[in-house]
């Protein structure tokens, strides 16, 4: 179980990591990075799957279904556009690779 | 025997590590390409292992939803043009927010007592997710050109505040008194409406900051729902994105010389700042003369703006650059942080055309080089080179960091006509003695310059 203060510690440390990782990023990468972090919160798909997996009533099933659909869209779409953008970043030393 | 539970937890742990290292690699251009693949691997691991979660059912429904959502996003993501990237990010981000809200809804409707702490986290995550969902959809509609008007009326902020208060009050009621289905529905409707009313008054130019903010908010919502579901991968990934997204939002707002509060609560240029009149005239020039000027220059700095991308001129501009470089001219690209539609967007557009990132320079790096440049070539940029930002205190853009194009020995501006930029401000740079205007479509003019340079 992740409970009480342990949860708070995880939250605090993860927030610190997020802040530090982005700290010195050059502005040329802002757009791909925003897109990349957008992809990473696509992990919400996992939670939506659990929610749908445990749903009983029709209403819960419907909402869970929409949740999984949206989560999958976030994860897949986020990956595709980020990958497409980053794929194009080449230095002049690695031409036409 | 290792229990299923430990396999799942270990996989989430690995996924969390892959996300963090992926994000780390994405923050440098050299390793960025690998970064997204690391993070992608983490996502695949986390998703697959979730099928093994104990006490779950509805697998056919689950796979159908993943399939439909995944395919729709895959196809749209592959098809979208690079110029339309900002609104696609908004759309996918909105989907994530919606998913977080859906998790909260299922948890709240399930009737299970979460206690005060987790109940609060569930409603908070649901509220933030719902706001991010409807807000991102509005941002998408605005950037896509579906919604062109900015709806502003007096008392708007009071209305938003009332909506926020009503949403929070309903949330508190749900946590404390375990409201029934109707209350939960009202709560989510209020949050969705709040997202809409918060976003409609904000102009298209400020949208990138808003999208980035909603991105951070979705991360936070995911983290909160992660606490409710006791899912470490969601907590860590969501929190990391929440923190990184907040910082990114601040950096973007700073690059645009706007505070976040300013973006959210007031429209651009509402103060009606009366900029000083610009005197003088714009002096036209022919492509042939520009070609000679550049071909025999030592250093040429190219300043591309969103207008270049609209004209799809980046490929021709890169061809021109290669041509000049082969003649021994030192050519560099100078990028303003807000060139394009969000920070870094222009770099993506140039990268798409094949321009290597090591001849593309940031504002800080390139500004000292303008006085030694023979030619500053401006294509489709306007406000980001307006010297009024530096010396005219009455100008609405005063104080915004700009590229000092006016310090170059010669300034050439490729421009369709004599109109102003999105801010509607006359650009004093166009009237300077050493500035010449090359009127025409960006792509056509770049082609003409290529032909002229070749014929020298």
PDB file of N, CA and C in Angstrom, chain A residues 1-2 7 11 14-15 18-19 21-22 27-31 34 37-39 41 43 46-50 52-53 55 61 63 65 67-70 73-74 76-77 79-80 84-86 88-92 94, chain B residues 12 28-29 32-33 36 43 50 56-58 61-62 66 69-70 73-74 77-78 80 92-93 95-96 99 103 211 215 218 227 230-231 234 239 241 243-244 247 342-345 347-348 351-352 356-358 362:
ATOM      1  N   UNK A   1       0.823  -1.219   0.000  1.00  0.00           N
ATOM      2  CA  UNK A   1       0.000   0.000   0.000  1.00  0.00           C
ATOM      3  C   UNK A   1       0.855   1.266   0.000  1.00  0.00           C
ATOM      4  N   UNK A   2       0.444   2.206  -0.795  1.00  0.00           N
ATOM      5  CA  UNK A   2       1.100   3.509  -0.790  1.00  0.00           C
ATOM      6  C   UNK A   2       0.216   4.407   0.053  1.00  0.00           C
ATOM      7  N   UNK A   7       3.195   8.354   0.372  1.00  0.00           N
ATOM      8  CA  UNK A   7       2.615   8.951  -0.828  1.00  0.00           C
ATOM      9  C   UNK A   7       3.112  10.379  -1.001  1.00  0.00           C
ATOM     10  N   UNK A  11       5.338  11.914  -4.074  1.00  0.00           N
ATOM     11  CA  UNK A  11       4.851  13.098  -4.787  1.00  0.00           C
ATOM     12  C   UNK A  11       5.928  14.184  -4.830  1.00  0.00           C
ATOM     13  N   UNK A  14       9.030  13.059  -6.969  1.00  0.00           N
ATOM     14  CA  UNK A  14       8.718  13.015  -8.393  1.00  0.00           C
ATOM     15  C   UNK A  14       8.592  14.431  -8.960  1.00  0.00           C
ATOM     16  N   UNK A  15       7.989  15.331  -8.181  1.00  0.00           N
ATOM     17  CA  UNK A  15       7.866  16.722  -8.624  1.00  0.00           C
ATOM     18  C   UNK A  15       9.247  17.334  -8.821  1.00  0.00           C
ATOM     19  N   UNK A  18      10.820  16.009 -12.008  1.00  0.00           N
ATOM     20  CA  UNK A  18      10.232  16.646 -13.185  1.00  0.00           C
ATOM     21  C   UNK A  18      10.801  18.026 -13.408  1.00  0.00           C
ATOM     22  N   UNK A  19      10.943  18.775 -12.329  1.00  0.00           N
ATOM     23  CA  UNK A  19      11.453  20.134 -12.412  1.00  0.00           C
ATOM     24  C   UNK A  19      12.914  20.140 -12.876  1.00  0.00           C
ATOM     25  N   UNK A  21      14.689  17.713 -14.446  1.00  0.00           N
ATOM     26  CA  UNK A  21      14.920  17.123 -15.766  1.00  0.00           C
ATOM     27  C   UNK A  21      14.741  18.161 -16.868  1.00  0.00           C
ATOM     28  N   UNK A  22      13.767  19.056 -16.693  1.00  0.00           N
ATOM     29  CA  UNK A  22      13.474  20.054 -17.714  1.00  0.00           C
ATOM     30  C   UNK A  22      14.366  21.288 -17.562  1.00  0.00           C
ATOM     31  N   UNK A  27      15.445  26.129 -25.834  1.00  0.00           N
ATOM     32  CA  UNK A  27      14.079  26.430 -26.281  1.00  0.00           C
ATOM     33  C   UNK A  27      13.728  25.727 -27.585  1.00  0.00           C
ATOM     34  N   UNK A  28      14.757  25.260 -28.326  1.00  0.00           N
ATOM     35  CA  UNK A  28      14.426  24.576 -29.587  1.00  0.00           C
ATOM     36  C   UNK A  28      13.653  23.287 -29.308  1.00  0.00           C
ATOM     37  N   UNK A  29      13.756  22.778 -28.091  1.00  0.00           N
ATOM     38  CA  UNK A  29      13.089  21.515 -27.792  1.00  0.00           C
ATOM     39  C   UNK A  29      11.785  21.686 -27.024  1.00  0.00           C
ATOM     40  N   UNK A  30      11.346  22.919 -26.822  1.00  0.00           N
ATOM     41  CA  UNK A  30      10.143  23.112 -26.014  1.00  0.00           C
ATOM     42  C   UNK A  30       8.935  22.374 -26.572  1.00  0.00           C
ATOM     43  N   UNK A  31       8.731  22.523 -27.874  1.00  0.00           N
ATOM     44  CA  UNK A  31       7.550  21.885 -28.463  1.00  0.00           C
ATOM     45  C   UNK A  31       7.606  20.359 -28.375  1.00  0.00           C
ATOM     46  N   UNK A  34       7.116  19.300 -24.727  1.00  0.00           N
ATOM     47  CA  UNK A  34       5.741  19.402 -24.268  1.00  0.00           C
ATOM     48  C   UNK A  34       4.954  18.210 -24.803  1.00  0.00           C
ATOM     49  N   UNK A  37       6.033  15.080 -22.840  1.00  0.00           N
ATOM     50  CA  UNK A  37       5.442  14.964 -21.504  1.00  0.00           C
ATOM     51  C   UNK A  37       3.944  14.695 -21.626  1.00  0.00           C
ATOM     52  N   UNK A  38       3.338  15.211 -22.694  1.00  0.00           N
ATOM     53  CA  UNK A  38       1.934  14.909 -22.981  1.00  0.00           C
ATOM     54  C   UNK A  38       1.759  13.398 -23.185  1.00  0.00           C
ATOM     55  N   UNK A  39       2.736  12.805 -23.906  1.00  0.00           N
ATOM     56  CA  UNK A  39       2.676  11.347 -24.092  1.00  0.00           C
ATOM     57  C   UNK A  39       2.789  10.620 -22.756  1.00  0.00           C
ATOM     58  N   UNK A  41       1.942  11.403 -19.727  1.00  0.00           N
ATOM     59  CA  UNK A  41       0.740  11.300 -18.889  1.00  0.00           C
ATOM     60  C   UNK A  41      -0.329  10.423 -19.548  1.00  0.00           C
ATOM     61  N   UNK A  43      -0.071   7.523 -19.465  1.00  0.00           N
ATOM     62  CA  UNK A  43      -0.110   6.406 -18.508  1.00  0.00           C
ATOM     63  C   UNK A  43      -1.490   6.335 -17.857  1.00  0.00           C
ATOM     64  N   UNK A  46      -3.558   3.220 -18.167  1.00  0.00           N
ATOM     65  CA  UNK A  46      -3.481   2.108 -17.222  1.00  0.00           C
ATOM     66  C   UNK A  46      -4.580   2.226 -16.158  1.00  0.00           C
ATOM     67  N   UNK A  47      -4.755   3.431 -15.630  1.00  0.00           N
ATOM     68  CA  UNK A  47      -5.782   3.644 -14.608  1.00  0.00           C
ATOM     69  C   UNK A  47      -7.173   3.449 -15.173  1.00  0.00           C
ATOM     70  N   UNK A  48      -7.373   3.935 -16.415  1.00  0.00           N
ATOM     71  CA  UNK A  48      -8.687   3.788 -17.045  1.00  0.00           C
ATOM     72  C   UNK A  48      -9.006   2.308 -17.258  1.00  0.00           C
ATOM     73  N   UNK A  49      -7.969   1.521 -17.607  1.00  0.00           N
ATOM     74  CA  UNK A  49      -8.173   0.081 -17.790  1.00  0.00           C
ATOM     75  C   UNK A  49      -8.626  -0.562 -16.483  1.00  0.00           C
ATOM     76  N   UNK A  50      -7.967  -0.181 -15.385  1.00  0.00           N
ATOM     77  CA  UNK A  50      -8.349  -0.732 -14.080  1.00  0.00           C
ATOM     78  C   UNK A  50      -9.785  -0.329 -13.735  1.00  0.00           C
ATOM     79  N   UNK A  52     -12.223   0.478 -15.790  1.00  0.00           N
ATOM     80  CA  UNK A  52     -13.170  -0.273 -16.623  1.00  0.00           C
ATOM     81  C   UNK A  52     -13.227  -1.734 -16.184  1.00  0.00           C
ATOM     82  N   UNK A  53     -12.065  -2.288 -15.854  1.00  0.00           N
ATOM     83  CA  UNK A  53     -12.001  -3.694 -15.458  1.00  0.00           C
ATOM     84  C   UNK A  53     -12.816  -4.010 -14.221  1.00  0.00           C
ATOM     85  N   UNK A  55     -15.555  -2.140 -13.323  1.00  0.00           N
ATOM     86  CA  UNK A  55     -16.882  -1.526 -13.423  1.00  0.00           C
ATOM     87  C   UNK A  55     -17.975  -2.585 -13.433  1.00  0.00           C
ATOM     88  N   UNK A  61     -19.662   1.107 -16.807  1.00  0.00           N
ATOM     89  CA  UNK A  61     -19.057   0.507 -17.991  1.00  0.00           C
ATOM     90  C   UNK A  61     -18.896   1.539 -19.110  1.00  0.00           C
ATOM     91  N   UNK A  63     -18.753   4.854 -18.860  1.00  0.00           N
ATOM     92  CA  UNK A  63     -17.734   5.856 -18.528  1.00  0.00           C
ATOM     93  C   UNK A  63     -16.340   5.235 -18.623  1.00  0.00           C
ATOM     94  N   UNK A  65     -15.421   2.767 -20.500  1.00  0.00           N
ATOM     95  CA  UNK A  65     -15.111   2.578 -21.916  1.00  0.00           C
ATOM     96  C   UNK A  65     -14.575   3.872 -22.519  1.00  0.00           C
ATOM     97  N   UNK A  67     -13.262   6.310 -20.923  1.00  0.00           N
ATOM     98  CA  UNK A  67     -11.966   6.582 -20.302  1.00  0.00           C
ATOM     99  C   UNK A  67     -10.831   5.843 -20.991  1.00  0.00           C
ATOM    100  N   UNK A  68     -11.021   4.571 -21.249  1.00  0.00           N
ATOM    101  CA  UNK A  68      -9.972   3.782 -21.911  1.00  0.00           C
ATOM    102  C   UNK A  68      -9.739   4.295 -23.330  1.00  0.00           C
ATOM    103  N   UNK A  69     -10.844   4.598 -24.020  1.00  0.00           N
ATOM    104  CA  UNK A  69     -10.733   5.155 -25.374  1.00  0.00           C
ATOM    105  C   UNK A  69      -9.889   6.433 -25.361  1.00  0.00           C
ATOM    106  N   UNK A  70     -10.219   7.349 -24.443  1.00  0.00           N
ATOM    107  CA  UNK A  70      -9.496   8.624 -24.364  1.00  0.00           C
ATOM    108  C   UNK A  70      -8.036   8.398 -23.957  1.00  0.00           C
ATOM    109  N   UNK A  73      -6.052   7.112 -26.787  1.00  0.00           N
ATOM    110  CA  UNK A  73      -5.808   8.197 -27.733  1.00  0.00           C
ATOM    111  C   UNK A  73      -4.662   9.083 -27.266  1.00  0.00           C
ATOM    112  N   UNK A  74      -4.640   9.398 -25.982  1.00  0.00           N
ATOM    113  CA  UNK A  74      -3.574  10.224 -25.413  1.00  0.00           C
ATOM    114  C   UNK A  74      -2.213   9.551 -25.590  1.00  0.00           C
ATOM    115  N   UNK A  76      -1.223   6.863 -27.577  1.00  0.00           N
ATOM    116  CA  UNK A  76      -0.805   6.587 -28.951  1.00  0.00           C
ATOM    117  C   UNK A  76      -0.552   7.875 -29.732  1.00  0.00           C
ATOM    118  N   UNK A  77      -1.509   8.808 -29.661  1.00  0.00           N
ATOM    119  CA  UNK A  77      -1.352  10.061 -30.384  1.00  0.00           C
ATOM    120  C   UNK A  77      -0.125  10.819 -29.905  1.00  0.00           C
ATOM    121  N   UNK A  79       2.571   9.644 -28.597  1.00  0.00           N
ATOM    122  CA  UNK A  79       3.794   8.991 -29.060  1.00  0.00           C
ATOM    123  C   UNK A  79       4.063   9.310 -30.522  1.00  0.00           C
ATOM    124  N   UNK A  80       3.022   9.162 -31.358  1.00  0.00           N
ATOM    125  CA  UNK A  80       3.202   9.324 -32.805  1.00  0.00           C
ATOM    126  C   UNK A  80       3.715  10.728 -33.148  1.00  0.00           C
ATOM    127  N   UNK A  84       7.454  11.700 -34.504  1.00  0.00           N
ATOM    128  CA  UNK A  84       7.575  12.340 -35.820  1.00  0.00           C
ATOM    129  C   UNK A  84       8.404  13.616 -35.743  1.00  0.00           C
ATOM    130  N   UNK A  85       8.201  14.380 -34.647  1.00  0.00           N
ATOM    131  CA  UNK A  85       8.945  15.636 -34.518  1.00  0.00           C
ATOM    132  C   UNK A  85      10.419  15.381 -34.247  1.00  0.00           C
ATOM    133  N   UNK A  86      10.690  14.458 -33.324  1.00  0.00           N
ATOM    134  CA  UNK A  86      12.077  14.245 -32.908  1.00  0.00           C
ATOM    135  C   UNK A  86      12.900  13.551 -33.987  1.00  0.00           C
ATOM    136  N   UNK A  88      13.070  14.234 -36.880  1.00  0.00           N
ATOM    137  CA  UNK A  88      13.625  15.181 -37.837  1.00  0.00           C
ATOM    138  C   UNK A  88      14.826  15.951 -37.326  1.00  0.00           C
ATOM    139  N   UNK A  89      15.094  15.849 -36.032  1.00  0.00           N
ATOM    140  CA  UNK A  89      16.229  16.600 -35.488  1.00  0.00           C
ATOM    141  C   UNK A  89      17.540  15.920 -35.839  1.00  0.00           C
ATOM    142  N   UNK A  90      18.267  16.536 -36.757  1.00  0.00           N
ATOM    143  CA  UNK A  90      19.548  15.962 -37.159  1.00  0.00           C
ATOM    144  C   UNK A  90      20.607  17.044 -37.085  1.00  0.00           C
ATOM    145  N   UNK A  91      21.841  16.669 -36.773  1.00  0.00           N
ATOM    146  CA  UNK A  91      22.920  17.650 -36.826  1.00  0.00           C
ATOM    147  C   UNK A  91      23.523  17.576 -38.221  1.00  0.00           C
ATOM    148  N   UNK A  92      24.331  18.565 -38.595  1.00  0.00           N
ATOM    149  CA  UNK A  92      24.844  18.583 -39.963  1.00  0.00           C
ATOM    150  C   UNK A  92      25.856  17.474 -40.200  1.00  0.00           C
ATOM    151  N   UNK A  94      25.337  14.266 -39.391  1.00  0.00           N
ATOM    152  CA  UNK A  94      24.672  13.002 -39.721  1.00  0.00           C
ATOM    153  C   UNK A  94      23.646  13.217 -40.817  1.00  0.00           C
TER     154      UNK A  94
ATOM    155  N   UNK B  12       5.698  -1.736 -13.236  1.00  0.00           N
ATOM    156  CA  UNK B  12       5.401  -0.313 -13.108  1.00  0.00           C
ATOM    157  C   UNK B  12       6.649   0.465 -12.710  1.00  0.00           C
ATOM    158  N   UNK B  28      17.690  17.006 -24.624  1.00  0.00           N
ATOM    159  CA  UNK B  28      18.868  17.415 -25.380  1.00  0.00           C
ATOM    160  C   UNK B  28      18.695  16.955 -26.828  1.00  0.00           C
ATOM    161  N   UNK B  29      19.007  17.828 -27.802  1.00  0.00           N
ATOM    162  CA  UNK B  29      18.734  17.466 -29.193  1.00  0.00           C
ATOM    163  C   UNK B  29      19.503  16.217 -29.652  1.00  0.00           C
ATOM    164  N   UNK B  32      17.509  13.190 -28.075  1.00  0.00           N
ATOM    165  CA  UNK B  32      16.049  13.300 -28.020  1.00  0.00           C
ATOM    166  C   UNK B  32      15.329  12.156 -28.723  1.00  0.00           C
ATOM    167  N   UNK B  33      15.861  11.733 -29.860  1.00  0.00           N
ATOM    168  CA  UNK B  33      15.167  10.696 -30.631  1.00  0.00           C
ATOM    169  C   UNK B  33      15.058   9.396 -29.847  1.00  0.00           C
ATOM    170  N   UNK B  36      12.138   9.358 -26.669  1.00  0.00           N
ATOM    171  CA  UNK B  36      10.723   9.017 -26.847  1.00  0.00           C
ATOM    172  C   UNK B  36      10.565   7.498 -26.993  1.00  0.00           C
ATOM    173  N   UNK B  43       5.697   2.658 -21.667  1.00  0.00           N
ATOM    174  CA  UNK B  43       4.239   2.657 -21.799  1.00  0.00           C
ATOM    175  C   UNK B  43       3.737   1.265 -22.189  1.00  0.00           C
ATOM    176  N   UNK B  50      -0.907  -4.416 -17.087  1.00  0.00           N
ATOM    177  CA  UNK B  50      -2.177  -4.060 -16.460  1.00  0.00           C
ATOM    178  C   UNK B  50      -3.274  -5.084 -16.774  1.00  0.00           C
ATOM    179  N   UNK B  56     -10.105  -8.134 -12.295  1.00  0.00           N
ATOM    180  CA  UNK B  56     -10.638  -7.341 -13.398  1.00  0.00           C
ATOM    181  C   UNK B  56     -11.434  -8.196 -14.372  1.00  0.00           C
ATOM    182  N   UNK B  57     -12.345  -7.548 -15.083  1.00  0.00           N
ATOM    183  CA  UNK B  57     -13.106  -8.220 -16.134  1.00  0.00           C
ATOM    184  C   UNK B  57     -13.276  -7.287 -17.309  1.00  0.00           C
ATOM    185  N   UNK B  58     -14.314  -7.493 -18.087  1.00  0.00           N
ATOM    186  CA  UNK B  58     -14.649  -6.631 -19.224  1.00  0.00           C
ATOM    187  C   UNK B  58     -13.523  -6.506 -20.246  1.00  0.00           C
ATOM    188  N   UNK B  61     -14.447  -5.447 -23.971  1.00  0.00           N
ATOM    189  CA  UNK B  61     -14.783  -4.027 -24.031  1.00  0.00           C
ATOM    190  C   UNK B  61     -13.506  -3.176 -23.985  1.00  0.00           C
ATOM    191  N   UNK B  62     -12.593  -3.594 -23.094  1.00  0.00           N
ATOM    192  CA  UNK B  62     -11.343  -2.871 -22.887  1.00  0.00           C
ATOM    193  C   UNK B  62     -10.511  -2.844 -24.172  1.00  0.00           C
ATOM    194  N   UNK B  66      -9.373   0.315 -26.516  1.00  0.00           N
ATOM    195  CA  UNK B  66      -7.967   0.597 -26.811  1.00  0.00           C
ATOM    196  C   UNK B  66      -7.759   0.619 -28.323  1.00  0.00           C
ATOM    197  N   UNK B  69      -9.522   3.841 -29.882  1.00  0.00           N
ATOM    198  CA  UNK B  69      -8.785   5.051 -29.502  1.00  0.00           C
ATOM    199  C   UNK B  69      -7.396   5.074 -30.110  1.00  0.00           C
ATOM    200  N   UNK B  70      -6.720   3.921 -30.051  1.00  0.00           N
ATOM    201  CA  UNK B  70      -5.350   3.837 -30.551  1.00  0.00           C
ATOM    202  C   UNK B  70      -5.264   4.071 -32.043  1.00  0.00           C
ATOM    203  N   UNK B  73      -6.069   7.702 -33.015  1.00  0.00           N
ATOM    204  CA  UNK B  73      -4.970   8.610 -32.678  1.00  0.00           C
ATOM    205  C   UNK B  73      -3.773   8.362 -33.591  1.00  0.00           C
ATOM    206  N   UNK B  74      -3.509   7.092 -33.899  1.00  0.00           N
ATOM    207  CA  UNK B  74      -2.369   6.749 -34.760  1.00  0.00           C
ATOM    208  C   UNK B  74      -2.532   7.398 -36.130  1.00  0.00           C
ATOM    209  N   UNK B  77      -2.422  11.211 -35.925  1.00  0.00           N
ATOM    210  CA  UNK B  77      -1.071  11.661 -35.589  1.00  0.00           C
ATOM    211  C   UNK B  77      -0.103  11.541 -36.754  1.00  0.00           C
ATOM    212  N   UNK B  78      -0.288  10.512 -37.577  1.00  0.00           N
ATOM    213  CA  UNK B  78       0.598  10.319 -38.733  1.00  0.00           C
ATOM    214  C   UNK B  78       0.281  11.314 -39.833  1.00  0.00           C
ATOM    215  N   UNK B  80      -1.238  14.446 -39.575  1.00  0.00           N
ATOM    216  CA  UNK B  80      -1.264  15.889 -39.299  1.00  0.00           C
ATOM    217  C   UNK B  80      -0.002  16.587 -39.839  1.00  0.00           C
ATOM    218  N   UNK B  92      -4.768  15.621 -27.938  1.00  0.00           N
ATOM    219  CA  UNK B  92      -4.350  14.407 -27.216  1.00  0.00           C
ATOM    220  C   UNK B  92      -4.291  14.671 -25.716  1.00  0.00           C
ATOM    221  N   UNK B  93      -3.852  15.887 -25.367  1.00  0.00           N
ATOM    222  CA  UNK B  93      -3.801  16.242 -23.958  1.00  0.00           C
ATOM    223  C   UNK B  93      -5.202  16.270 -23.355  1.00  0.00           C
ATOM    224  N   UNK B  95      -7.675  14.525 -24.282  1.00  0.00           N
ATOM    225  CA  UNK B  95      -8.108  13.133 -24.125  1.00  0.00           C
ATOM    226  C   UNK B  95      -7.589  12.562 -22.801  1.00  0.00           C
ATOM    227  N   UNK B  96      -6.332  12.870 -22.489  1.00  0.00           N
ATOM    228  CA  UNK B  96      -5.757  12.401 -21.228  1.00  0.00           C
ATOM    229  C   UNK B  96      -6.520  12.946 -20.036  1.00  0.00           C
ATOM    230  N   UNK B  99      -9.742  11.168 -19.700  1.00  0.00           N
ATOM    231  CA  UNK B  99      -9.565   9.825 -19.144  1.00  0.00           C
ATOM    232  C   UNK B  99      -9.428   9.893 -17.624  1.00  0.00           C
ATOM    233  N   UNK B 103     -11.880   8.142 -14.822  1.00  0.00           N
ATOM    234  CA  UNK B 103     -11.465   7.291 -13.700  1.00  0.00           C
ATOM    235  C   UNK B 103     -12.130   7.788 -12.420  1.00  0.00           C
ATOM    236  N   UNK B 211      -2.138  25.637 -23.601  1.00  0.00           N
ATOM    237  CA  UNK B 211      -2.016  24.198 -23.847  1.00  0.00           C
ATOM    238  C   UNK B 211      -0.994  23.602 -22.882  1.00  0.00           C
ATOM    239  N   UNK B 215      -1.538  20.824 -20.097  1.00  0.00           N
ATOM    240  CA  UNK B 215      -0.691  19.636 -20.107  1.00  0.00           C
ATOM    241  C   UNK B 215      -0.213  19.317 -18.683  1.00  0.00           C
ATOM    242  N   UNK B 218      -3.196  18.128 -16.578  1.00  0.00           N
ATOM    243  CA  UNK B 218      -3.558  16.738 -16.827  1.00  0.00           C
ATOM    244  C   UNK B 218      -2.599  15.815 -16.074  1.00  0.00           C
ATOM    245  N   UNK B 227      -3.014   8.063  -6.970  1.00  0.00           N
ATOM    246  CA  UNK B 227      -3.098   7.859  -5.512  1.00  0.00           C
ATOM    247  C   UNK B 227      -4.353   7.071  -5.167  1.00  0.00           C
ATOM    248  N   UNK B 230      -3.946   3.590  -6.141  1.00  0.00           N
ATOM    249  CA  UNK B 230      -2.728   2.998  -5.566  1.00  0.00           C
ATOM    250  C   UNK B 230      -1.798   2.495  -6.653  1.00  0.00           C
ATOM    251  N   UNK B 231      -1.656   3.334  -7.706  1.00  0.00           N
ATOM    252  CA  UNK B 231      -0.866   2.931  -8.852  1.00  0.00           C
ATOM    253  C   UNK B 231       0.392   3.811  -8.938  1.00  0.00           C
ATOM    254  N   UNK B 234       1.347   5.660 -12.272  1.00  0.00           N
ATOM    255  CA  UNK B 234       0.546   6.856 -12.551  1.00  0.00           C
ATOM    256  C   UNK B 234       0.971   8.021 -11.664  1.00  0.00           C
ATOM    257  N   UNK B 239       3.069  13.096 -11.724  1.00  0.00           N
ATOM    258  CA  UNK B 239       3.710  14.177 -10.970  1.00  0.00           C
ATOM    259  C   UNK B 239       4.885  14.773 -11.744  1.00  0.00           C
ATOM    260  N   UNK B 241       5.255  14.911 -14.953  1.00  0.00           N
ATOM    261  CA  UNK B 241       4.704  15.754 -16.014  1.00  0.00           C
ATOM    262  C   UNK B 241       4.114  17.038 -15.436  1.00  0.00           C
ATOM    263  N   UNK B 243       5.082  18.684 -12.800  1.00  0.00           N
ATOM    264  CA  UNK B 243       6.168  19.606 -12.446  1.00  0.00           C
ATOM    265  C   UNK B 243       6.871  20.129 -13.695  1.00  0.00           C
ATOM    266  N   UNK B 244       7.228  19.221 -14.605  1.00  0.00           N
ATOM    267  CA  UNK B 244       7.922  19.631 -15.829  1.00  0.00           C
ATOM    268  C   UNK B 244       7.035  20.559 -16.645  1.00  0.00           C
ATOM    269  N   UNK B 247       6.931  24.112 -15.215  1.00  0.00           N
ATOM    270  CA  UNK B 247       8.154  24.857 -15.533  1.00  0.00           C
ATOM    271  C   UNK B 247       8.140  25.300 -16.997  1.00  0.00           C
ATOM    272  N   UNK B 342       4.395  28.013 -31.110  1.00  0.00           N
ATOM    273  CA  UNK B 342       4.797  27.839 -29.728  1.00  0.00           C
ATOM    274  C   UNK B 342       6.306  27.707 -29.684  1.00  0.00           C
ATOM    275  N   UNK B 343       6.914  27.910 -28.505  1.00  0.00           N
ATOM    276  CA  UNK B 343       8.365  27.864 -28.436  1.00  0.00           C
ATOM    277  C   UNK B 343       8.880  26.544 -29.004  1.00  0.00           C
ATOM    278  N   UNK B 344       9.814  26.632 -29.925  1.00  0.00           N
ATOM    279  CA  UNK B 344      10.388  25.423 -30.496  1.00  0.00           C
ATOM    280  C   UNK B 344       9.667  24.927 -31.735  1.00  0.00           C
ATOM    281  N   UNK B 345       8.492  25.488 -32.021  1.00  0.00           N
ATOM    282  CA  UNK B 345       7.736  25.028 -33.192  1.00  0.00           C
ATOM    283  C   UNK B 345       8.512  25.294 -34.479  1.00  0.00           C
ATOM    284  N   UNK B 347      11.685  25.437 -34.914  1.00  0.00           N
ATOM    285  CA  UNK B 347      12.791  24.485 -35.039  1.00  0.00           C
ATOM    286  C   UNK B 347      12.306  23.185 -35.643  1.00  0.00           C
ATOM    287  N   UNK B 348      11.099  22.782 -35.245  1.00  0.00           N
ATOM    288  CA  UNK B 348      10.527  21.553 -35.797  1.00  0.00           C
ATOM    289  C   UNK B 348      10.279  21.719 -37.285  1.00  0.00           C
ATOM    290  N   UNK B 351      13.555  21.682 -39.059  1.00  0.00           N
ATOM    291  CA  UNK B 351      14.092  20.326 -39.038  1.00  0.00           C
ATOM    292  C   UNK B 351      13.398  19.472 -40.095  1.00  0.00           C
ATOM    293  N   UNK B 352      12.093  19.709 -40.256  1.00  0.00           N
ATOM    294  CA  UNK B 352      11.337  18.957 -41.259  1.00  0.00           C
ATOM    295  C   UNK B 352      11.908  19.193 -42.654  1.00  0.00           C
ATOM    296  N   UNK B 356      19.935  21.276 -40.379  1.00  0.00           N
ATOM    297  CA  UNK B 356      20.532  20.686 -39.180  1.00  0.00           C
ATOM    298  C   UNK B 356      20.433  21.645 -37.997  1.00  0.00           C
ATOM    299  N   UNK B 357      20.236  21.097 -36.794  1.00  0.00           N
ATOM    300  CA  UNK B 357      19.979  21.986 -35.659  1.00  0.00           C
ATOM    301  C   UNK B 357      21.183  22.789 -35.226  1.00  0.00           C
ATOM    302  N   UNK B 358      22.404  22.399 -35.687  1.00  0.00           N
ATOM    303  CA  UNK B 358      23.569  23.159 -35.216  1.00  0.00           C
ATOM    304  C   UNK B 358      23.818  24.451 -35.994  1.00  0.00           C
ATOM    305  N   UNK B 362      19.425  30.291 -30.903  1.00  0.00           N
ATOM    306  CA  UNK B 362      18.471  30.972 -30.031  1.00  0.00           C
ATOM    307  C   UNK B 362      18.713  32.472 -30.050  1.00  0.00           C
TER     308      UNK B 362
END
